[in-house]
Amino acid sequence: MDFQTLCVLGLGYIGLPTASTFATHGLRVIGVDVDRHVVDVLRNGEVHIYEPGLRTLVQAAIRSGNLVVSELPETADAFVIAVPTPLGEDDGKQADLSYVIAASESVVPHLRPGNLVVLESTSPPRTTLDVVAPILERSGLQAGSDFHLAYTPERVLPGQILRELIENARVIRWIDRASAEAGRDLYAIFVRGEILLTDATTAEMVKLMENTYRDINIAVANEFARVSDRIGVDIWEAIELANRHPRIDILRPGPGVGGHCVSIDPWFLVQAAPDLTPIIQQARRTNDSQPAYVVNLVSQALGGLSGRRIAALGLSYKSDVDDLRESPAIEIARILAFEGAEVRTYEPFDPEAVVPGADPATSLEMALKGAEVAVLLVDHQTFKELDPQQVKGMMSGHVAIDTRGAWDRAAWSAAGFELHVLGVGGENA
Ligand code: SAJ
């Protein structure tokens, strides 16, 4: 199938790079976002999110005239839906499909025979068939026979999106063979990785399995760290040694699991079969309780939290990204403040980010000034490179807590710090 025009709905971490990449590969792309602010920022030649290389790519796409930004979709050969699928507000841990539904509805008046519609948003099994198809069929056209409908979940790693978008293998799920082939023709415009076609429910399941598998593996690393704290082992050394085994690859413990993907997607599998997923649910609980575990470590190191002056370094959900969604670092800063500590936060990728009860600092110096303890919550490169001597000069206390295993212990100790590292217990501490 030949594509000239494409409409990408949702200009976030996935939609914007995808729209821009198609545009720089010669398609005429209408990038749609319902958020007026996002549209204005992009039209002014700026970018509202941080991802390495994205700004240059978006500007090239807009300058070429191939990418235009709008609040409303238009007719096109293909539509790509890349909107968020968060967890609902209630406590039932169910997917909130309202953005997918709204985006699908906005396509209906523009849908023409022969069009291709692709859902990229990570979704619970059967969403494409049971939710998206019936909405699109309100156009009077039938999915499969009159228009193509496919599901291809994005798999790119934040921080590496531009490279992975092109290089990663893609799984395209069909509702009929022709739809999958149309999807393959579209992504073959820029994807250099393999494009794998599969049957109806598999692709949704594959995506959820990938992120669930990662979540479970991080959960077990976090449990190993807790055991190490208790029995006096250095988890970082233990993992390094265990990973010398040819079939072992233990992930890194940390302050918890955040982001819009790994911390959410496992619940979509649980939603599909709650009685069959005890391990998945326990992994979620372990990772969700890791912030409270870290707060407890801080409290033990300080002998209480009330009134203590704490510099919380980093708020994003992982290193070198600006994404604050579901971030365990934010949860830790929030609980510390709730427990009565005077918390000053510093997030270099978003210095204005506000945590309830805490004070945002706009520079590292501001965050550290007069602090009794520095808590490393995100292993941003700039924090890894900190000179402990300089840090100590800015603080009033000399306690440091590393929840990412990122700081050089010898250097911090030599600078006179009492350094506590997550997962390092007993005599190793
Ligand atoms: N984390 C750890 N220890 C680790 C690895 C990660 O504590 O060893 C934490 C991170 O700090 C972060 C969270 O887990 O809070 C998730 O980070 P991540 O780097 O594992 O994954 P994401 O959410 O940035 O991207 C994931 C990727 N999925 C997999 O690797 C299976 C990516 O390929 C997906 O495209 C993305 O989810 C998505 O959009 O679904």
CSV table of C-alpha atoms and ligand atoms in Angstrom, one decimal:
chain,number,residue,atom,x,y,z
A,1,MET,CA,0.0,0.0,0.0
A,2,ASP,CA,1.2,3.5,-0.8
A,3,PHE,CA,1.0,6.3,1.8
A,4,GLN,CA,1.2,10.0,1.1
A,5,THR,CA,-0.5,11.5,4.1
A,6,LEU,CA,-0.6,10.5,7.8
A,7,CYS,CA,-2.4,11.8,10.8
A,8,VAL,CA,-0.8,11.1,14.2
A,9,LEU,CA,-3.1,11.5,17.2
A,10,GLY,CA,-1.2,12.4,20.4
A,11,LEU,CA,2.1,14.3,20.3
A,12,GLY,CA,3.7,12.9,23.5
A,13,TYR,CA,6.8,10.8,24.0
A,14,ILE,CA,5.8,8.3,21.3
A,15,GLY,CA,3.5,10.3,18.9
A,16,LEU,CA,5.9,13.3,18.4
A,17,PRO,CA,9.0,11.3,17.5
A,18,THR,CA,6.9,9.0,15.3
A,19,ALA,CA,5.2,11.9,13.5
A,20,SER,CA,8.5,13.7,13.0
A,21,THR,CA,10.3,10.5,11.8
A,22,PHE,CA,7.5,9.8,9.2
A,23,ALA,CA,7.7,13.5,8.1
A,24,THR,CA,11.5,13.4,7.6
A,25,HIS,CA,11.0,10.2,5.6
A,26,GLY,CA,8.8,12.1,3.1
A,27,LEU,CA,5.2,11.6,4.3
A,28,ARG,CA,3.0,14.6,4.8
A,29,VAL,CA,2.1,14.4,8.5
A,30,ILE,CA,-0.6,16.1,10.5
A,31,GLY,CA,0.4,15.9,14.1
A,32,VAL,CA,-2.7,16.3,16.3
A,33,ASP,CA,-2.9,17.0,20.0
A,34,VAL,CA,-5.9,18.1,21.9
A,35,ASP,CA,-3.8,20.1,24.3
A,36,ARG,CA,-3.7,23.7,22.9
A,37,HIS,CA,-0.5,24.4,24.8
A,38,VAL,CA,1.3,21.5,23.1
A,39,VAL,CA,0.2,22.7,19.7
A,40,ASP,CA,1.3,26.3,20.4
A,41,VAL,CA,4.7,25.3,21.7
A,42,LEU,CA,5.4,23.1,18.7
A,43,ARG,CA,4.1,25.8,16.3
A,44,ASN,CA,6.6,28.2,17.9
A,45,GLY,CA,9.4,25.8,17.0
A,46,GLU,CA,9.9,24.5,20.6
A,47,VAL,CA,9.4,21.1,22.0
A,48,HIS,CA,7.4,20.4,25.2
A,49,ILE,CA,9.2,17.2,26.3
A,50,TYR,CA,12.8,16.3,26.6
A,51,GLU,CA,14.3,13.4,24.7
A,52,PRO,CA,17.8,13.4,23.3
A,53,GLY,CA,17.8,14.5,19.7
A,54,LEU,CA,14.0,15.1,19.5
A,55,ARG,CA,14.2,18.9,19.3
A,56,THR,CA,16.4,18.8,16.2
A,57,LEU,CA,14.3,16.1,14.6
A,58,VAL,CA,11.0,18.0,15.2
A,59,GLN,CA,12.5,21.3,13.9
A,60,ALA,CA,13.7,19.5,10.8
A,61,ALA,CA,10.3,17.9,10.2
A,62,ILE,CA,8.5,21.3,10.6
A,63,ARG,CA,11.0,23.2,8.5
A,64,SER,CA,10.6,20.6,5.7
A,65,GLY,CA,6.9,21.5,5.6
A,66,ASN,CA,6.0,17.9,6.0
A,67,LEU,CA,4.9,18.1,9.6
A,68,VAL,CA,2.0,20.4,10.5
A,69,VAL,CA,0.5,20.6,13.9
A,70,SER,CA,-3.1,20.9,14.6
A,71,GLU,CA,-5.8,20.4,17.3
A,72,LEU,CA,-8.0,18.5,14.9
A,73,PRO,CA,-7.5,15.5,12.6
A,74,GLU,CA,-7.9,15.7,8.9
A,75,THR,CA,-8.5,13.2,6.1
A,76,ALA,CA,-5.3,11.1,5.5
A,77,ASP,CA,-4.3,7.8,4.1
A,78,ALA,CA,-3.4,6.5,7.5
A,79,PHE,CA,-4.1,7.4,11.2
A,80,VAL,CA,-1.8,6.5,14.1
A,81,ILE,CA,-3.2,6.7,17.6
A,82,ALA,CA,-0.5,7.2,20.2
A,83,VAL,CA,-2.3,8.6,23.2
A,84,PRO,CA,-1.7,7.6,26.8
A,85,THR,CA,-3.5,4.7,28.5
A,86,PRO,CA,-3.0,5.5,32.2
A,87,LEU,CA,-4.5,3.5,35.1
A,88,GLY,CA,-8.0,4.8,36.1
A,89,GLU,CA,-8.4,7.0,39.2
A,90,ASP,CA,-10.3,4.4,41.1
A,91,ASP,CA,-8.4,1.8,43.1
A,92,GLY,CA,-9.4,-1.1,40.8
A,93,LYS,CA,-6.1,-0.8,38.7
A,94,GLN,CA,-8.1,-0.8,35.5
A,95,ALA,CA,-6.9,0.8,32.3
A,96,ASP,CA,-8.3,4.2,31.5
A,97,LEU,CA,-9.1,4.0,27.8
A,98,SER,CA,-10.8,7.4,27.6
A,99,TYR,CA,-8.0,8.9,25.5
A,100,VAL,CA,-8.0,6.0,23.1
A,101,ILE,CA,-11.8,6.3,22.8
A,102,ALA,CA,-11.7,10.0,22.3
A,103,ALA,CA,-8.9,9.7,19.6
A,104,SER,CA,-10.8,6.9,17.8
A,105,GLU,CA,-14.0,9.1,17.9
A,106,SER,CA,-12.1,12.0,16.4
A,107,VAL,CA,-11.0,9.9,13.4
A,108,VAL,CA,-14.6,8.7,12.5
A,109,PRO,CA,-15.6,11.8,10.4
A,110,HIS,CA,-12.4,11.6,8.4
A,111,LEU,CA,-12.3,7.9,7.8
A,112,ARG,CA,-12.4,6.9,4.1
A,113,PRO,CA,-12.5,3.5,2.4
A,114,GLY,CA,-9.0,2.0,2.1
A,115,ASN,CA,-7.6,4.0,5.0
A,116,LEU,CA,-5.3,2.3,7.6
A,117,VAL,CA,-5.8,3.0,11.3
A,118,VAL,CA,-3.1,1.9,13.7
A,119,LEU,CA,-3.3,1.8,17.5
A,120,GLU,CA,0.2,2.3,19.1
A,121,SER,CA,-1.0,2.9,22.7
A,122,THR,CA,-0.2,0.1,25.1
A,123,SER,CA,-3.6,-1.4,25.8
A,124,PRO,CA,-5.3,-4.3,27.6
A,125,PRO,CA,-5.9,-7.4,25.4
A,126,ARG,CA,-8.7,-7.1,22.9
A,127,THR,CA,-8.8,-3.2,23.0
A,128,THR,CA,-8.3,-2.9,19.2
A,129,LEU,CA,-11.1,-5.3,18.4
A,130,ASP,CA,-13.6,-4.6,21.2
A,131,VAL,CA,-13.1,-0.9,21.7
A,132,VAL,CA,-11.5,0.8,18.7
A,133,ALA,CA,-13.1,-1.2,15.8
A,134,PRO,CA,-16.7,-0.6,16.9
A,135,ILE,CA,-16.1,3.2,17.3
A,136,LEU,CA,-14.5,3.5,13.9
A,137,GLU,CA,-17.4,1.4,12.4
A,138,ARG,CA,-19.7,4.3,13.3
A,139,SER,CA,-18.4,5.8,10.1
A,140,GLY,CA,-20.5,3.1,8.3
A,141,LEU,CA,-17.3,1.4,7.1
A,142,GLN,CA,-16.4,-2.1,8.2
A,143,ALA,CA,-13.0,-2.8,9.8
A,144,GLY,CA,-11.1,-5.3,7.7
A,145,SER,CA,-13.3,-5.1,4.6
A,146,ASP,CA,-13.6,-1.3,4.1
A,147,PHE,CA,-10.6,0.0,6.1
A,148,HIS,CA,-7.5,-1.6,7.6
A,149,LEU,CA,-7.0,-1.7,11.3
A,150,ALA,CA,-3.9,-2.9,13.1
A,151,TYR,CA,-2.2,-2.7,16.5
A,152,THR,CA,1.5,-2.2,16.9
A,153,PRO,CA,2.6,-1.3,20.4
A,154,GLU,CA,5.6,1.0,20.7
A,155,ARG,CA,8.6,-0.6,22.3
A,156,VAL,CA,11.1,2.2,22.5
A,157,LEU,CA,13.1,3.0,25.6
A,158,PRO,CA,12.9,6.6,26.8
A,159,GLY,CA,16.3,8.2,26.5
A,160,GLN,CA,16.9,6.1,23.4
A,161,ILE,CA,13.7,6.7,21.5
A,162,LEU,CA,15.0,8.1,18.2
A,163,ARG,CA,17.4,5.2,17.7
A,164,GLU,CA,15.1,2.4,18.9
A,165,LEU,CA,12.1,3.7,16.9
A,166,ILE,CA,14.0,2.9,13.8
A,167,GLU,CA,16.1,-0.1,14.9
A,168,ASN,CA,13.7,-2.1,17.1
A,169,ALA,CA,11.7,-5.0,15.8
A,170,ARG,CA,8.0,-4.3,15.5
A,171,VAL,CA,5.1,-6.7,16.1
A,172,ILE,CA,2.1,-5.8,14.0
A,173,ARG,CA,-1.1,-7.5,14.9
A,174,TRP,CA,-3.8,-7.9,12.3
A,175,ILE,CA,-7.5,-8.1,12.4
A,176,ASP,CA,-7.1,-9.4,8.9
A,177,ARG,CA,-4.1,-10.2,6.8
A,178,ALA,CA,-4.5,-7.1,4.5
A,179,SER,CA,-4.5,-4.8,7.5
A,180,ALA,CA,-1.3,-6.3,8.9
A,181,GLU,CA,0.3,-5.9,5.4
A,182,ALA,CA,-0.8,-2.3,5.2
A,183,GLY,CA,0.7,-1.7,8.7
A,184,ARG,CA,3.9,-3.3,7.6
A,185,ASP,CA,4.0,-1.1,4.4
A,186,LEU,CA,3.6,2.0,6.6
A,187,TYR,CA,6.3,1.2,9.2
A,188,ALA,CA,8.7,-0.1,6.6
A,189,ILE,CA,9.0,3.6,5.6
A,190,PHE,CA,11.5,4.1,8.4
A,191,VAL,CA,11.8,0.9,10.6
A,192,ARG,CA,15.0,-1.0,10.0
A,193,GLY,CA,14.3,-3.7,12.5
A,194,GLU,CA,12.3,-6.8,11.6
A,195,ILE,CA,8.6,-6.3,11.1
A,196,LEU,CA,6.8,-9.3,12.5
A,197,LEU,CA,3.1,-9.9,11.7
A,198,THR,CA,1.0,-11.9,14.2
A,199,ASP,CA,-2.6,-12.8,15.0
A,200,ALA,CA,-5.3,-10.9,16.8
A,201,THR,CA,-4.6,-11.0,20.5
A,202,THR,CA,-1.0,-11.9,20.5
A,203,ALA,CA,0.6,-8.4,19.9
A,204,GLU,CA,-1.3,-6.8,22.8
A,205,MET,CA,-0.2,-9.7,25.0
A,206,VAL,CA,3.4,-9.6,23.8
A,207,LYS,CA,3.7,-5.9,24.8
A,208,LEU,CA,2.3,-6.5,28.2
A,209,MET,CA,4.5,-9.5,28.8
A,210,GLU,CA,7.6,-7.5,27.9
A,211,ASN,CA,7.0,-4.8,30.5
A,212,THR,CA,5.6,-7.3,33.1
A,213,TYR,CA,8.7,-9.4,32.7
A,214,ARG,CA,10.8,-6.4,33.4
A,215,ASP,CA,8.7,-5.3,36.4
A,216,ILE,CA,9.0,-8.8,38.0
A,217,ASN,CA,12.8,-8.8,37.4
A,218,ILE,CA,13.2,-5.4,39.1
A,219,ALA,CA,11.0,-6.6,41.9
A,220,VAL,CA,13.2,-9.6,42.6
A,221,ALA,CA,16.2,-7.3,42.5
A,222,ASN,CA,14.5,-5.0,45.1
A,223,GLU,CA,13.8,-8.0,47.3
A,224,PHE,CA,17.4,-9.2,47.0
A,225,ALA,CA,18.4,-5.7,48.1
A,226,ARG,CA,16.1,-5.8,51.2
A,227,VAL,CA,17.5,-9.2,52.2
A,228,SER,CA,21.0,-7.9,51.7
A,229,ASP,CA,20.3,-4.9,54.0
A,230,ARG,CA,19.1,-7.3,56.6
A,231,ILE,CA,21.7,-10.0,56.5
A,232,GLY,CA,24.7,-7.8,55.9
A,233,VAL,CA,25.5,-8.3,52.2
A,234,ASP,CA,26.5,-5.8,49.5
A,235,ILE,CA,23.8,-6.4,46.9
A,236,TRP,CA,25.8,-4.6,44.2
A,237,GLU,CA,28.8,-6.9,44.5
A,238,ALA,CA,26.5,-9.9,44.8
A,239,ILE,CA,24.7,-9.1,41.6
A,240,GLU,CA,27.9,-8.5,39.8
A,241,LEU,CA,29.1,-11.9,40.8
A,242,ALA,CA,25.8,-13.7,40.1
A,243,ASN,CA,25.7,-12.1,36.7
A,244,ARG,CA,28.9,-13.9,35.8
A,245,HIS,CA,26.7,-17.0,35.5
A,246,PRO,CA,26.0,-17.5,31.8
A,247,ARG,CA,22.2,-17.7,32.3
A,248,ILE,CA,21.7,-15.0,35.0
A,249,ASP,CA,21.0,-11.3,34.3
A,250,ILE,CA,19.7,-9.7,37.5
A,251,LEU,CA,18.5,-6.1,37.1
A,252,ARG,CA,19.3,-3.2,39.4
A,253,PRO,CA,17.5,-2.5,42.7
A,254,GLY,CA,16.5,1.1,43.2
A,255,PRO,CA,13.9,3.4,44.8
A,256,GLY,CA,11.0,1.7,42.9
A,257,VAL,CA,9.6,1.4,39.4
A,258,GLY,CA,8.1,4.4,37.7
A,259,GLY,CA,7.3,5.7,34.2
A,260,HIS,CA,4.2,5.3,32.2
A,261,CYS,CA,4.9,1.8,31.1
A,262,VAL,CA,6.6,-0.8,33.4
A,263,SER,CA,4.7,0.4,36.5
A,264,ILE,CA,1.3,0.3,34.7
A,265,ASP,CA,1.2,-2.4,32.0
A,266,PRO,CA,1.3,-5.4,34.4
A,267,TRP,CA,-2.0,-4.3,35.8
A,268,PHE,CA,-3.6,-4.7,32.3
A,269,LEU,CA,-2.7,-8.3,32.4
A,270,VAL,CA,-4.0,-8.6,35.9
A,271,GLN,CA,-7.2,-7.0,34.7
A,272,ALA,CA,-7.6,-9.7,32.1
A,273,ALA,CA,-7.1,-12.6,34.6
A,274,PRO,CA,-6.9,-11.5,38.3
A,275,ASP,CA,-7.1,-15.1,39.5
A,276,LEU,CA,-4.2,-16.3,37.3
A,277,THR,CA,-1.6,-13.6,38.1
A,278,PRO,CA,-0.4,-13.7,41.7
A,279,ILE,CA,3.3,-13.3,40.9
A,280,ILE,CA,2.5,-10.3,38.7
A,281,GLN,CA,0.5,-8.7,41.4
A,282,GLN,CA,3.1,-9.3,44.1
A,283,ALA,CA,5.8,-7.8,41.9
A,284,ARG,CA,3.7,-4.7,41.5
A,285,ARG,CA,3.2,-4.5,45.3
A,286,THR,CA,6.9,-5.0,46.0
A,287,ASN,CA,7.9,-2.3,43.6
A,288,ASP,CA,5.2,0.1,44.8
A,289,SER,CA,6.3,-0.4,48.4
A,290,GLN,CA,10.0,0.4,47.6
A,291,PRO,CA,9.6,4.2,48.1
A,292,ALA,CA,8.3,3.5,51.7
A,293,TYR,CA,11.3,1.1,52.2
A,294,VAL,CA,13.7,3.9,51.1
A,295,VAL,CA,12.0,6.4,53.4
A,296,ASN,CA,12.6,4.0,56.2
A,297,LEU,CA,16.3,3.8,55.3
A,298,VAL,CA,16.5,7.6,55.4
A,299,SER,CA,14.8,7.6,58.8
A,300,GLN,CA,17.1,5.0,60.2
A,301,ALA,CA,20.2,6.8,58.9
A,302,LEU,CA,19.0,10.1,60.5
A,303,GLY,CA,17.4,8.6,63.7
A,304,GLY,CA,14.0,10.1,62.8
A,305,LEU,CA,12.6,12.5,60.1
A,306,SER,CA,10.8,15.3,61.9
A,307,GLY,CA,12.4,18.6,61.2
A,308,ARG,CA,15.4,17.1,59.4
A,309,ARG,CA,16.7,19.1,56.4
A,310,ILE,CA,16.8,16.8,53.4
A,311,ALA,CA,18.1,17.5,49.9
A,312,ALA,CA,16.3,15.1,47.5
A,313,LEU,CA,18.3,14.8,44.3
A,314,GLY,CA,16.2,13.9,41.2
A,315,LEU,CA,12.5,13.5,40.7
A,316,SER,CA,12.1,11.9,37.3
A,317,TYR,CA,11.3,8.3,37.0
A,318,LYS,CA,14.7,7.3,35.8
A,319,SER,CA,18.1,8.7,34.8
A,320,ASP,CA,18.5,11.5,32.1
A,321,VAL,CA,14.8,11.9,31.2
A,322,ASP,CA,12.4,14.7,32.2
A,323,ASP,CA,9.4,12.4,32.6
A,324,LEU,CA,7.9,12.6,36.1
A,325,ARG,CA,5.0,10.2,35.6
A,326,GLU,CA,4.6,7.5,38.4
A,327,SER,CA,8.0,8.5,39.6
A,328,PRO,CA,9.1,6.7,42.9
A,329,ALA,CA,11.4,9.7,43.6
A,330,ILE,CA,8.4,12.0,43.8
A,331,GLU,CA,6.7,9.5,46.1
A,332,ILE,CA,9.7,9.3,48.4
A,333,ALA,CA,10.0,13.2,48.6
A,334,ARG,CA,6.3,13.4,49.3
A,335,ILE,CA,6.4,10.8,52.2
A,336,LEU,CA,9.5,12.4,53.7
A,337,ALA,CA,7.8,15.8,53.7
A,338,PHE,CA,4.6,14.2,55.1
A,339,GLU,CA,6.6,12.7,57.9
A,340,GLY,CA,7.7,16.2,58.9
A,341,ALA,CA,11.1,16.5,57.2
A,342,GLU,CA,12.1,19.8,55.6
A,343,VAL,CA,12.6,18.5,52.0
A,344,ARG,CA,14.2,20.5,49.2
A,345,THR,CA,13.9,18.8,45.8
A,346,TYR,CA,16.1,19.4,42.8
A,347,GLU,CA,15.3,18.0,39.3
A,348,PRO,CA,17.7,19.3,36.7
A,349,PHE,CA,15.4,18.3,33.8
A,350,ASP,CA,12.4,20.1,35.3
A,351,PRO,CA,13.6,22.5,38.1
A,352,GLU,CA,10.0,23.8,38.6
A,353,ALA,CA,8.6,20.4,39.4
A,354,VAL,CA,6.6,20.6,42.7
A,355,VAL,CA,6.2,17.8,45.2
A,356,PRO,CA,3.4,18.4,47.8
A,357,GLY,CA,4.9,19.5,51.1
A,358,ALA,CA,8.5,20.0,49.7
A,359,ASP,CA,10.3,23.1,48.4
A,360,PRO,CA,11.5,23.0,44.8
A,361,ALA,CA,15.1,24.2,44.4
A,362,THR,CA,16.1,25.7,41.0
A,363,SER,CA,19.8,24.7,41.4
A,364,LEU,CA,21.8,22.0,43.1
A,365,GLU,CA,23.4,24.6,45.4
A,366,MET,CA,20.0,25.8,46.6
A,367,ALA,CA,18.9,22.2,47.3
A,368,LEU,CA,22.1,21.3,49.2
A,369,LYS,CA,22.5,24.6,51.1
A,370,GLY,CA,22.2,23.8,54.8
A,371,ALA,CA,21.0,20.2,54.2
A,372,GLU,CA,21.8,17.5,56.8
A,373,VAL,CA,21.5,14.7,54.3
A,374,ALA,CA,21.7,14.4,50.5
A,375,VAL,CA,19.5,11.5,49.1
A,376,LEU,CA,20.3,10.4,45.6
A,377,LEU,CA,16.9,9.3,44.0
A,378,VAL,CA,17.7,9.5,40.3
A,379,ASP,CA,21.1,8.5,38.8
A,380,HIS,CA,21.3,11.4,36.3
A,381,GLN,CA,24.7,11.7,34.8
A,382,THR,CA,25.2,15.1,36.4
A,383,PHE,CA,24.6,13.6,39.9
A,384,LYS,CA,26.9,10.7,39.2
A,385,GLU,CA,29.7,13.1,38.4
A,386,LEU,CA,29.2,15.2,41.6
A,387,ASP,CA,32.4,16.0,43.5
A,388,PRO,CA,31.7,14.9,47.1
A,389,GLN,CA,34.1,17.4,48.4
A,390,GLN,CA,32.1,20.2,46.8
A,391,VAL,CA,28.8,18.7,47.9
A,392,LYS,CA,30.0,18.6,51.5
A,393,GLY,CA,31.1,22.2,51.4
A,394,MET,CA,27.5,23.2,50.6
A,395,MET,CA,25.8,21.1,53.3
A,396,SER,CA,25.6,21.5,57.0
A,397,GLY,CA,25.5,17.7,57.6
A,398,HIS,CA,27.6,14.9,56.3
A,399,VAL,CA,25.1,12.0,55.6
A,400,ALA,CA,24.5,10.8,52.0
A,401,ILE,CA,22.1,8.1,50.9
A,402,ASP,CA,22.5,6.5,47.5
A,403,THR,CA,19.3,4.6,46.4
A,404,ARG,CA,20.8,3.7,42.9
A,405,GLY,CA,24.2,2.3,43.7
A,406,ALA,CA,25.7,5.2,41.6
A,407,TRP,CA,28.2,7.0,43.8
A,408,ASP,CA,31.8,6.0,44.3
A,409,ARG,CA,31.8,4.8,47.9
A,410,ALA,CA,35.5,5.3,48.5
A,411,ALA,CA,35.4,8.9,47.2
A,412,TRP,CA,32.3,9.9,49.3
A,413,SER,CA,33.8,8.3,52.4
A,414,ALA,CA,37.1,10.0,51.8
A,415,ALA,CA,35.3,13.3,51.6
A,416,GLY,CA,34.0,12.7,55.1
A,417,PHE,CA,30.5,11.5,54.3
A,418,GLU,CA,28.6,8.8,56.2
A,419,LEU,CA,27.3,7.1,53.1
A,420,HIS,CA,24.4,4.7,53.2
A,421,VAL,CA,23.7,2.7,50.0
A,422,LEU,CA,20.5,0.8,49.3
A,423,GLY,CA,21.1,-2.9,49.6
A,424,VAL,CA,24.4,-2.7,51.5
A,425,GLY,CA,23.9,-3.9,55.0
A,426,GLY,CA,25.8,-4.9,58.0
A,427,GLU,CA,29.6,-4.6,58.0
A,428,ASN,CA,29.5,-3.7,54.3
A,429,ALA,CA,27.5,-0.6,55.1
B,1,SAJ,N1,14.5,0.3,36.9
B,1,SAJ,C1,15.1,-0.3,38.0
B,1,SAJ,N2,16.1,-1.2,37.8
B,1,SAJ,C2,16.5,-1.6,36.6
B,1,SAJ,C3,15.8,-1.1,35.4
B,1,SAJ,C4,14.8,-0.1,35.6
B,1,SAJ,O1,14.8,0.1,39.1
B,1,SAJ,O2,17.4,-2.4,36.5
B,1,SAJ,C5,13.4,1.3,37.0
B,1,SAJ,C6,13.7,2.6,36.4
B,1,SAJ,O3,14.5,3.4,37.3
B,1,SAJ,C7,12.3,3.1,36.1
B,1,SAJ,C8,11.5,1.9,35.8
B,1,SAJ,O4,12.3,0.8,36.3
B,1,SAJ,O5,11.8,3.7,37.2
B,1,SAJ,C9,11.3,1.6,34.3
B,1,SAJ,O6,12.5,2.0,33.5
B,1,SAJ,P1,13.0,1.1,32.3
B,1,SAJ,O7,14.2,1.7,31.8
B,1,SAJ,O8,13.0,-0.4,32.7
B,1,SAJ,O9,11.8,1.1,31.2
B,1,SAJ,P2,10.9,2.3,30.6
B,1,SAJ,O10,9.6,2.4,31.3
B,1,SAJ,O11,11.7,3.6,30.4
B,1,SAJ,O12,10.7,1.7,29.1
B,1,SAJ,C10,10.0,0.4,29.1
B,1,SAJ,C11,10.8,-0.5,28.1
B,1,SAJ,N3,10.4,-1.9,28.2
B,1,SAJ,C12,11.3,-2.9,28.4
B,1,SAJ,O13,12.5,-2.7,28.5
B,1,SAJ,C13,10.7,-4.2,28.4
B,1,SAJ,C14,10.6,0.1,26.7
B,1,SAJ,O14,11.2,-0.8,25.7
B,1,SAJ,C15,9.1,0.2,26.3
B,1,SAJ,O15,8.9,0.7,25.0
B,1,SAJ,C16,8.5,1.2,27.3
B,1,SAJ,O16,8.7,0.6,28.7
B,1,SAJ,C17,7.1,1.4,27.0
B,1,SAJ,O17,6.7,2.4,26.5
B,1,SAJ,O18,6.3,0.5,27.2
